[in-house]
XYZ file of C-alpha atoms in Angstrom:
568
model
C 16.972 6.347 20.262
C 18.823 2.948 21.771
C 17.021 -0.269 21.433
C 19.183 -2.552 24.249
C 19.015 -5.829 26.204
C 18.073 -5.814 29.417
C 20.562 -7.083 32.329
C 19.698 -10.879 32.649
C 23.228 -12.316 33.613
C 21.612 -15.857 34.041
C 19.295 -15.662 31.312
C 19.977 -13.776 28.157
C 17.231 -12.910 25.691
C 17.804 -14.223 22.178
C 17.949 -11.545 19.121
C 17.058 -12.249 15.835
C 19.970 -12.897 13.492
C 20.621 -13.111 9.983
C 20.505 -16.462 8.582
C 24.040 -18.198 8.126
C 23.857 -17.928 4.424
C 24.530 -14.232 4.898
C 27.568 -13.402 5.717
C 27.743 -9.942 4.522
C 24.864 -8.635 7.191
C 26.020 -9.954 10.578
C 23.683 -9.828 13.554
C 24.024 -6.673 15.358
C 25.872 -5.980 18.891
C 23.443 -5.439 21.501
C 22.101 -2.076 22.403
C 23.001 -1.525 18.627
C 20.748 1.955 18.236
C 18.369 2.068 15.291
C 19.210 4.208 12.412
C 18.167 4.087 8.710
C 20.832 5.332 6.310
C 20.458 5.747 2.702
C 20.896 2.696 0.262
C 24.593 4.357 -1.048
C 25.918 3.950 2.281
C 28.984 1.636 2.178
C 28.854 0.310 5.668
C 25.794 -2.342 6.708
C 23.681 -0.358 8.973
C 23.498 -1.237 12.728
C 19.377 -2.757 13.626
C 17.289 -2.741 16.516
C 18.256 -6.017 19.250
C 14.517 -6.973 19.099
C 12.489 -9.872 20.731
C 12.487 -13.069 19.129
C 9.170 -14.420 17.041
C 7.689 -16.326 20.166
C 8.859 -13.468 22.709
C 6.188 -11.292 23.610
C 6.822 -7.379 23.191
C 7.533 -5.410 26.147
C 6.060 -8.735 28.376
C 8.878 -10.393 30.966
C 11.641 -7.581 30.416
C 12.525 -8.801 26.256
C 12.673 -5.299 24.993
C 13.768 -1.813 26.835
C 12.857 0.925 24.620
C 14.599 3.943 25.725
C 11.634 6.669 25.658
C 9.079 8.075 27.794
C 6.492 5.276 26.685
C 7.249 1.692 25.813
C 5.943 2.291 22.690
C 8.630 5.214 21.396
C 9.927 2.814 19.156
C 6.618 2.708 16.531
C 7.117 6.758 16.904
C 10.301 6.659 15.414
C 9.469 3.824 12.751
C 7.252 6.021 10.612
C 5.216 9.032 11.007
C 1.486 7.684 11.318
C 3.470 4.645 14.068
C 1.803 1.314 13.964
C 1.571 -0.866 17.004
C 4.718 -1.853 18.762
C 4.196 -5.124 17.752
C 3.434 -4.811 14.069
C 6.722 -2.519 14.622
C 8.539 -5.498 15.734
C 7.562 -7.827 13.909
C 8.600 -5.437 10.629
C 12.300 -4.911 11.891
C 12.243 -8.767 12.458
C 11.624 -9.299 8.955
C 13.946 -6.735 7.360
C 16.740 -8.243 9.746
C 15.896 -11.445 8.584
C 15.848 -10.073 4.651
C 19.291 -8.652 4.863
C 20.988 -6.112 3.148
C 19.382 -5.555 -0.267
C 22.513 -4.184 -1.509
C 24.485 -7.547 -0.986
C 24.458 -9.598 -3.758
C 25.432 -12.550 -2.265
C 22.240 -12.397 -0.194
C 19.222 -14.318 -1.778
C 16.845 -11.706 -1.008
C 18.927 -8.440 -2.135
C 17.396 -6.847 -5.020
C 20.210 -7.787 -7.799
C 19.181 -11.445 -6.358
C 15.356 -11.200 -6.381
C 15.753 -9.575 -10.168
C 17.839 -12.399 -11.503
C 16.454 -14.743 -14.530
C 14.342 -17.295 -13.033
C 16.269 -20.306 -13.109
C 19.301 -18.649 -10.467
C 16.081 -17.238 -8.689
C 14.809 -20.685 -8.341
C 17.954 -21.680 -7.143
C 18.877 -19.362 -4.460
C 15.015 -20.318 -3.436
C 15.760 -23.609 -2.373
C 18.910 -22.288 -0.679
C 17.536 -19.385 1.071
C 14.465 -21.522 2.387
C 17.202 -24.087 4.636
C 18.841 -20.985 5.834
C 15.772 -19.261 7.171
C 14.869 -22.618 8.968
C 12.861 -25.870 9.048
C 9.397 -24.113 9.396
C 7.623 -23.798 6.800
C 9.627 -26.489 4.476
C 6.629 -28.600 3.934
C 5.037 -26.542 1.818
C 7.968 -26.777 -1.224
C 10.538 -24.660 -2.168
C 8.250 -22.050 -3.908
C 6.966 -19.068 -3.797
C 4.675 -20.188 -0.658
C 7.277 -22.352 1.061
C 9.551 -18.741 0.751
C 7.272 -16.862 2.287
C 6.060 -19.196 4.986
C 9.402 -19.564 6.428
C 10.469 -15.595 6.574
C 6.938 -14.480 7.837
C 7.163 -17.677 10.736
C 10.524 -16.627 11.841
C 9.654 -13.050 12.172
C 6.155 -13.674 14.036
C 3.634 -12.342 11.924
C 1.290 -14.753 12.301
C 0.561 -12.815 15.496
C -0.462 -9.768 13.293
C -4.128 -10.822 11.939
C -5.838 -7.358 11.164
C -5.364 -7.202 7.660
C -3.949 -3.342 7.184
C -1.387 -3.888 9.603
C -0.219 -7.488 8.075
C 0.235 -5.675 5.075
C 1.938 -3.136 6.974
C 4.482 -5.395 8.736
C 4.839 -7.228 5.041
C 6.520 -3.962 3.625
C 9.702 -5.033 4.178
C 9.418 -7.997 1.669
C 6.639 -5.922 -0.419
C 8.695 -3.900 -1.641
C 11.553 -6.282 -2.767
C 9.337 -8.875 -4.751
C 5.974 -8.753 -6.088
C 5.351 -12.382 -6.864
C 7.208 -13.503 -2.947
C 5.326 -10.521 -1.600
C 1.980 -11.616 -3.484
C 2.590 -14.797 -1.541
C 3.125 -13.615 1.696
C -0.018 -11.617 1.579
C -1.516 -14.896 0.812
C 0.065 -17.077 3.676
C -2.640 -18.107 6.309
C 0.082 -19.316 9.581
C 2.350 -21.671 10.236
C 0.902 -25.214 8.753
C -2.143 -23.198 7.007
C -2.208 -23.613 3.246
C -1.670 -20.693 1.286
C -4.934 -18.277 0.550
C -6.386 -20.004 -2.366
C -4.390 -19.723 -5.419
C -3.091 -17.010 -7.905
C -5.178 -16.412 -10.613
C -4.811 -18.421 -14.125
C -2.585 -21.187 -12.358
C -3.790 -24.531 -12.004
C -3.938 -26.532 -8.522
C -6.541 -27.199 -6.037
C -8.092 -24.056 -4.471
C -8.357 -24.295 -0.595
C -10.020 -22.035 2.012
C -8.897 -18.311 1.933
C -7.129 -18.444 5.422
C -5.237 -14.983 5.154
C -7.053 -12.132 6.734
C -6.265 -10.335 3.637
C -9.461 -9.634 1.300
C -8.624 -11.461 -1.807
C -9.201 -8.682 -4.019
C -6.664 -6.458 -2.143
C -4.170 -9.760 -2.168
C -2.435 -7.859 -5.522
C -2.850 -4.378 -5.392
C -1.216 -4.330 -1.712
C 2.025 -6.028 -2.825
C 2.027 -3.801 -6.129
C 1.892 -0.406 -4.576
C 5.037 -1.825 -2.329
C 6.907 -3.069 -5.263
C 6.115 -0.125 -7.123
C 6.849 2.109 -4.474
C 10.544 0.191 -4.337
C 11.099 1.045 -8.375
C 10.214 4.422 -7.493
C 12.512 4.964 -5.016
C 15.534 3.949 -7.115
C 14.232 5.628 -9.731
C 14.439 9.046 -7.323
C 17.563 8.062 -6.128
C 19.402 8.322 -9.243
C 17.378 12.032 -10.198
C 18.329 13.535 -6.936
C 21.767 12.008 -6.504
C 23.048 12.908 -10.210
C 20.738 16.139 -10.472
C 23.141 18.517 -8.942
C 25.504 17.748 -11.183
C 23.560 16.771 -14.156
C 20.913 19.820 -15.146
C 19.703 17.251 -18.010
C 18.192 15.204 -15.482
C 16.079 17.577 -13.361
C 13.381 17.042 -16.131
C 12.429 14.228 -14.593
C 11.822 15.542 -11.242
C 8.245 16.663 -12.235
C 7.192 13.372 -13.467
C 8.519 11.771 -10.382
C 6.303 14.056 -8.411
C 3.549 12.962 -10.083
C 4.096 9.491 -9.471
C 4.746 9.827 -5.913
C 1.540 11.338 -5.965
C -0.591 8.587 -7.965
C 1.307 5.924 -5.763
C 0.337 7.443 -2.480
C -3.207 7.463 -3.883
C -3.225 4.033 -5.110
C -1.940 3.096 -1.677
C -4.577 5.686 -0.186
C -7.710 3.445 -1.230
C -5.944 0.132 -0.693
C -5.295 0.974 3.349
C -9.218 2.166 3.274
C -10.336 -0.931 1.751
C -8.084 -3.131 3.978
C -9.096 -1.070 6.917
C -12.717 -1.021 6.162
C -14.755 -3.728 7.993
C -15.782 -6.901 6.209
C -19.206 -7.135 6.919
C -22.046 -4.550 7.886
C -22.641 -4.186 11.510
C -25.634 -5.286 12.859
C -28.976 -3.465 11.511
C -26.801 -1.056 9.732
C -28.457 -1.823 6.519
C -26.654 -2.359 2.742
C -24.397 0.051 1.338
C -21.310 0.239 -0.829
C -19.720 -2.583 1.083
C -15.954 -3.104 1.473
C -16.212 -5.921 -1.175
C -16.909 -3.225 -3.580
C -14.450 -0.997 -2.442
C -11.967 -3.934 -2.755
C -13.041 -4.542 -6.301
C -12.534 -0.508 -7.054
C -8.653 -1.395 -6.248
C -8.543 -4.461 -7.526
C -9.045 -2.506 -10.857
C -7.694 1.265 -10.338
C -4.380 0.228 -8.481
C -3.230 -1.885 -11.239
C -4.632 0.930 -13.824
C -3.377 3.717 -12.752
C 0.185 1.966 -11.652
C 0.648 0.631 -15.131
C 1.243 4.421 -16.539
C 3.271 5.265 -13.441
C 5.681 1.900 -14.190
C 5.515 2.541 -17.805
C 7.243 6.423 -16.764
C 9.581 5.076 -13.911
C 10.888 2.749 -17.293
C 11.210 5.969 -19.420
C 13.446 7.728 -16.088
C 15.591 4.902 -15.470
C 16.460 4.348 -19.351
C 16.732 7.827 -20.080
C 19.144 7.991 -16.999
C 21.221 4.744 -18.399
C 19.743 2.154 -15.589
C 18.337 -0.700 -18.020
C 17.763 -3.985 -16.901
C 21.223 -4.810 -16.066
C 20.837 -2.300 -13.190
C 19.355 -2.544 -10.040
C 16.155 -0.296 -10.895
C 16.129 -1.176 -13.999
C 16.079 -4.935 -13.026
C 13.700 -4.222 -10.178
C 11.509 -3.135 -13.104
C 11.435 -5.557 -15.287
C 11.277 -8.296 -12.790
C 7.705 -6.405 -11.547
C 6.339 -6.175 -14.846
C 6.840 -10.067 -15.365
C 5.419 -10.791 -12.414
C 2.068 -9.104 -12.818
C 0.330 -12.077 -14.271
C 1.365 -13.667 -11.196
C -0.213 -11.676 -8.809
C -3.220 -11.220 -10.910
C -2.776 -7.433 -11.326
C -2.325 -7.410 -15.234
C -4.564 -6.491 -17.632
C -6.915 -9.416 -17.541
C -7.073 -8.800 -13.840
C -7.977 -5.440 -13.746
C -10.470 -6.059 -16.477
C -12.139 -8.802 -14.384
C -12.779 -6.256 -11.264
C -14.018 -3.562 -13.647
C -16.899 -6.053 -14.981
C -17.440 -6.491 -11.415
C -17.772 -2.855 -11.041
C -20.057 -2.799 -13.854
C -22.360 -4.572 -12.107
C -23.135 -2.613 -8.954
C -23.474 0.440 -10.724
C -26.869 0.838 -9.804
C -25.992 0.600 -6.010
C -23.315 2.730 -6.315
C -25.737 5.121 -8.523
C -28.402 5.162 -5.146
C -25.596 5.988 -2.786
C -25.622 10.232 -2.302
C -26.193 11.961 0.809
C -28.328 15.447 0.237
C -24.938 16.687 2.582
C -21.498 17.139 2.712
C -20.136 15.319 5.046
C -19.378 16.840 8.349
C -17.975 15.983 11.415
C -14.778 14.156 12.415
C -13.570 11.704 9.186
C -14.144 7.850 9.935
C -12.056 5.997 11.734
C -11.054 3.738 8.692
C -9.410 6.879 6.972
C -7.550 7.427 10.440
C -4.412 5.120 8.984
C -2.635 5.459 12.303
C -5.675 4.510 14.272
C -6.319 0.802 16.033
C -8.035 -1.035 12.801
C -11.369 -1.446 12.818
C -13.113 -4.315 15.108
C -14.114 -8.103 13.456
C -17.111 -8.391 12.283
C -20.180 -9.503 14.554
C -20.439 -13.345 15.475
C -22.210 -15.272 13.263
C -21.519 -12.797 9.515
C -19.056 -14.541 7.764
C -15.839 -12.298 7.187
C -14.166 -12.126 3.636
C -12.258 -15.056 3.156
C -14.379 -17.346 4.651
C -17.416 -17.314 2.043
C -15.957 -20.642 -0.160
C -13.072 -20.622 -2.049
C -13.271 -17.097 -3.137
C -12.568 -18.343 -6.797
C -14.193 -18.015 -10.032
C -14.221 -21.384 -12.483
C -11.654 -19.276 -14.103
C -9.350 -19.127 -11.244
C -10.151 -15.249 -10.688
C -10.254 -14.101 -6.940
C -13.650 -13.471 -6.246
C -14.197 -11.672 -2.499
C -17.552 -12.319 -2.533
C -18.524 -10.534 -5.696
C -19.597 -11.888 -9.298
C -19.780 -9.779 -12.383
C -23.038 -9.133 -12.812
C -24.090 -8.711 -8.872
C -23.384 -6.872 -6.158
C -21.001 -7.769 -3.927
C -22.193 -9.118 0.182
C -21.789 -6.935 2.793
C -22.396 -3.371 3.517
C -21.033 -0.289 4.888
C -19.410 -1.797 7.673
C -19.457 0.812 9.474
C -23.039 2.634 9.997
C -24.470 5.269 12.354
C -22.695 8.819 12.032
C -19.398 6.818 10.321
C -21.180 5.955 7.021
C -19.507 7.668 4.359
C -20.200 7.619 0.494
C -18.161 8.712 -2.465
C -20.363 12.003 -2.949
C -20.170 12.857 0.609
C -16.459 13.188 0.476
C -16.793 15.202 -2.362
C -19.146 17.443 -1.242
C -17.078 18.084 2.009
C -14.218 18.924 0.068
C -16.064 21.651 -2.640
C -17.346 22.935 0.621
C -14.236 24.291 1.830
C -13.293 25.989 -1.309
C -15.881 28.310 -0.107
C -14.897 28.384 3.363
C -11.625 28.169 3.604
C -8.610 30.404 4.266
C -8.174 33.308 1.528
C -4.581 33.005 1.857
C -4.641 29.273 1.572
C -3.974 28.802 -2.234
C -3.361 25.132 -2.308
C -6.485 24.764 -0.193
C -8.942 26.735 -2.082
C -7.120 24.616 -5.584
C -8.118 21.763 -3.860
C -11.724 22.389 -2.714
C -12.306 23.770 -6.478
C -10.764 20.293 -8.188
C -13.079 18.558 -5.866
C -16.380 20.929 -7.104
C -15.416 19.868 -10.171
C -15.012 16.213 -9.388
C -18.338 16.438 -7.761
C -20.373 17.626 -10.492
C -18.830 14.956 -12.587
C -20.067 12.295 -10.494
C -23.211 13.661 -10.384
C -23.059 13.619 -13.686
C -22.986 9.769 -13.927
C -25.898 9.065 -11.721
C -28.277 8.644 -14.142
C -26.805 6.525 -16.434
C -25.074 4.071 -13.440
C -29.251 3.113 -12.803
C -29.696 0.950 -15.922
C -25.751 0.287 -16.728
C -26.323 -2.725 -14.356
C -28.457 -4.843 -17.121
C -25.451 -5.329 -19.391
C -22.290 -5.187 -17.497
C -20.221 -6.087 -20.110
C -21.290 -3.638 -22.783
C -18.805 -0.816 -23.578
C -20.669 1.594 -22.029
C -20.680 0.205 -18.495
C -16.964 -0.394 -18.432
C -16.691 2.970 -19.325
C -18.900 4.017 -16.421
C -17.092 1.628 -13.992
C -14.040 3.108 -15.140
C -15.090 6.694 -14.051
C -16.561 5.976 -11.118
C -13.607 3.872 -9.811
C -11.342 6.904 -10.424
C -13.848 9.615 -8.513
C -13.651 6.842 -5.903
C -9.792 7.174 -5.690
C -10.356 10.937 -5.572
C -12.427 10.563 -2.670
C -10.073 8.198 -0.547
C -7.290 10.728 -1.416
C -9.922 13.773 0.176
C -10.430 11.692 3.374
C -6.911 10.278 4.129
C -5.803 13.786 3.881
C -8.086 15.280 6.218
C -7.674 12.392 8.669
C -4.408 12.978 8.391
C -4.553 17.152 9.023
C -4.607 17.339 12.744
C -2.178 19.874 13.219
C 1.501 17.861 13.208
C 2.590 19.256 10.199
C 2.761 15.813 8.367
C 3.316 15.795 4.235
C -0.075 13.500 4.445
C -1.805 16.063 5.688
C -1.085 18.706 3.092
C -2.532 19.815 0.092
C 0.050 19.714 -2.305
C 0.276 16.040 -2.604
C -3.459 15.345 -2.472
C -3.838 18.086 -5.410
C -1.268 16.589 -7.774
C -3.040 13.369 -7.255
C -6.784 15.094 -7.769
C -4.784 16.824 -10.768
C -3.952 13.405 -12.266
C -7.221 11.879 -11.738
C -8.986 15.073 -13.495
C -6.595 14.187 -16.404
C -7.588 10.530 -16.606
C -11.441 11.783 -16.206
C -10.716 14.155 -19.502
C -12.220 16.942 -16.661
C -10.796 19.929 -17.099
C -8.955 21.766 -14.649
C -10.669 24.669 -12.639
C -9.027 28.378 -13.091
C -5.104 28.841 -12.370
C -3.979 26.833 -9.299
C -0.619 26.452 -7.824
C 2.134 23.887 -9.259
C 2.455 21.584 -6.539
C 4.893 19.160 -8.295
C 8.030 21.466 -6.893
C 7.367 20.626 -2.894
C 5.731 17.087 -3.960
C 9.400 16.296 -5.214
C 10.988 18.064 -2.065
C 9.358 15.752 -0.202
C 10.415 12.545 -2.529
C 14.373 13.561 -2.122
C 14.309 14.266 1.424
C 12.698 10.980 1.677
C 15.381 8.575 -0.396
C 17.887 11.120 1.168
C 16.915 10.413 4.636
C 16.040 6.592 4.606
C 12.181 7.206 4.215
C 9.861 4.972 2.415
C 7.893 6.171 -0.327
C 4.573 5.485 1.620
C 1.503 6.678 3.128
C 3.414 6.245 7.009
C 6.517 7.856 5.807
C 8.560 4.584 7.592
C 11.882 4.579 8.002
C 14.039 2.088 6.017
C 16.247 -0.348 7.879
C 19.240 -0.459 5.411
């Protein structure tokens, strides 16, 4: 599919080109046609001619996308497309990143991994290149991200699943630049509050970002990027080294935990601030932030702690590029506030709504068409009502500590609700129920199904289980006990985001999303990390789950939920 210029003799349309400091990843020719190629390729990859940031998409002739709708180019940036614009304003960014191969580029992963101090340095460069905007705010971290995210327009993009979205690019190159582009508010808007544990004046969380999602979103991208490498090497060398198909199992499994982690994080981004008029309380998306502002970072830890055991075992230390990637992440965790102290903080959050959470099952499974916030390639949900303050907007969403609060203490519940009432409230149990149900129902010769309606029984009756001691955890949210709890019920949580993004995500197009093997590796590992044990023989689904990984790095796919396709 072509991406060209229209005919304006007297008037051409700008393109967005790479910034002078990067002369290894020229702007592209015109009518250039878009095509991702695999990292190994020698040659720079042509990219889209696409509007510049104050062009509007597809208004006064500044795109023509050859297709039968003007939106063909989303369909052929990922498999769930996003909005042509949040398309746009991706490929603007990537362009703008430059090859991550190059190493003379500031933003190319052997750059972004370097020791601080040449990091720093290639900072200050990189920031003049990019442009004047965003200058003002220092050389840092912020004053980084302010100028890429300005040039590429995505201070048009305010629904906070599809910022995130459009942010991928950058995500997955750098958690602590990416942690700060999450962050960034708009041109001449100061950054959204500050990072945990650092000192400076806390101002007004402007980004439409939740601040407990503000870490785990750039951390399943960076991870995700790790990953990737680390898959590269297994299925490049594989043919020719047997040793190193061992590792193509534990790959699959962390495809599978990542795409989970990710899972929850798009439903809690996705997921409405505040309750809807007269919808009543409920598990609100504060909470459901605060369950991945604990289990992304958990359960990522132990897949980053195996990508370090692949890449070592396959010679890629830290002098490599995945290797580097790695260690660069892991020093950057504090940063984001997605260590151990962070995750520690939202589980004594946790602690304390147990009681709400313990209130919350419906006497059915649920039935009916999934919500629209587990729909991933759906429009995202509407604002909240006039006059309910959204998340962000409630102080400085900080803790004396400098913790990110988002409207929850430990101790207390969180504010807001469902967010989403009527026939679209869905609860933890009702997910669960719906997906025991059809190990009953479904298909006899469906094996992976019926595996994956049984795991869910199981889950079920282990979150039943918990009820009764989640009603008086509440009183002491710090005691061992209702960590522990917090801990368990965060994880069935996960399980039941993974249940509904899959079933949102089975309408009939054949998408990996939509099957079962992925979901049941990831059901599989969150059974293990319950100490639940597994129900009767079931299918291996790690073989296809790593079919799907190497076709992916072999193709130019991303290792996420949308399956996008990778620039360079």
């Amino acid at each position: 599919m072509a991406v060209t210029q229209p005919a304006a003799p007297s008037a051409p349309v700008p393109a967005v080109t790479v910034p002078p400091a990067r002369t290894a990843a020229p702007a592209p020719p015109s009518g250039a046609a878009f095509t991702a190629r695999p990292p190994a390729a020698a040659s720079v990859p042509s990219v889209p001619s696409v509007p510049s940031a104050g062009e509007e998409a597809g208004g006064g002739g500044a795109v023509r996308v050859a297709g039968p709708v003007p939106g063909a180019l989303a369909h052929r940036y990922a498999a769930l497309p996003p909005p042509l614009r949040v398309a746009l304003a991706a490929l603007r960014l990537e362009v703008l990143l430059g090859d991550p191969r190059d190493a003379a580029n500031p933003y190319s992963l052997p750059a972004l991994a370097a020791p601080a101090p040449a990091a720093s340095a290639g900072a200050a460069a990189s920031a003049g290149a990019v442009g004047s905007v965003g200058a003002g705010e220092g050389a840092g971290w912020s004053g980084r991200a302010g100028a890429l995210l300005t040039a590429a327009g995505l201070g048009q993009v305010r629904a906070a699943d599809q910022r995130v979205r459009a942010l991928r690019p950058l995500l997955r190159r750098d958690l602590a630049l990416g942690r700060a582009a999450v962050a960034w508010g708009g041109p001449g808007v100061p950054p959204a509050g500050r990072v945990r544990g650092r000192a400076g004046v806390s101002s007004p969380v402007s980004s439409p970002v939740p601040a407990a999602l503000m870490g785990p979103a750039p951390l399943v991208a960076a991870a995700g990027g790790v990953l990737r490498q680390a898959a590269l090497v297994v299925a490049g060398r594989g043919s020719g080294e047997p040793a190193l198909r061992q590792w193509q199992p534990v790959l699959a499994a962390a495809f599978a935990d990542l795409l989970a982690c990710e899972s929850l994080t798009c439903v809690a981004l996705r997921r409405p601030a505040a309750p809807a008029p007269g919808s009543g309380s409920g598990v609100g998306a504060g909470l459901l932030g605060a369950v991945a502002g604990y289990v992304v970072p958990t359960v990522l830890a132990d897949v980053l702690a195996q990508l370090g055991l692949v890449l070592a075992e396959c010679g890629h230390g830290p002098a490599g590029t995945g290797g580097g990637m790695l260690a660069k992440l892991t020093g950057d965790l504090p940063l984001a506030g997605v260590d151990a102290a962070g995750a520690a903080y939202w589980q004594a959050c946790l602690a304390g709504a147990l009681p709400a959470l313990a209130g919350e099952e419906p006497r059915t499974a649920h039935r009916g068409p999934v919500p629209a916030f587990f729909r991933l390639a759906d429009p995202p949900a509407p604002a909240p009502a006039a006059g309910v303050a959204a998340a962000g907007e409630q102080g400085d969403g900080h803790t004396p500590g400098g913790h990110e609060t988002d409207g929850l203490e430990p101790g207390g519940y969180g504010v807001g609700g469902d967010g989403v009432g009527g026939d679209d409230r869905v609860v933890l149990s009702g997910l669960l129920r719906a997906g025991a149900a059809r190990a009953d129902g479904g298909d006899g010769g469906d094996t992976g199904g019926a595996a994956l309606g049984a795991l869910a029984r199981r889950l079920l009756t282990e979150q039943r289980a918990l009820r009764r001691p989640c009603r008086t955890a509440g009183a002491d949210p710090g005691a061992v006990a209702a960590r522990a709890l917090a801990d368990r019920q965060a994880l069935l949580w996960l399980a039941a985001a993974v249940l509904g993004v899959r079933e949102a995500a089975d309408d009939g197009r054949g998408l990996f999303l939509g099957g079962t093997h992925w979901a049941l590796l990831a059901l599989t590992g969150i059974a293990g990390r319950l100490g639940v044990p597994l129900p009767g023989p079931a299918p291996d689904p790690r073989a296809p789950v790593w079919a799907e990984l190497a076709g992916r790095v072999r193709r130019g796919v991303d290792c996420d939920v949308y399956a996008t396709r990778l620039l360079w």
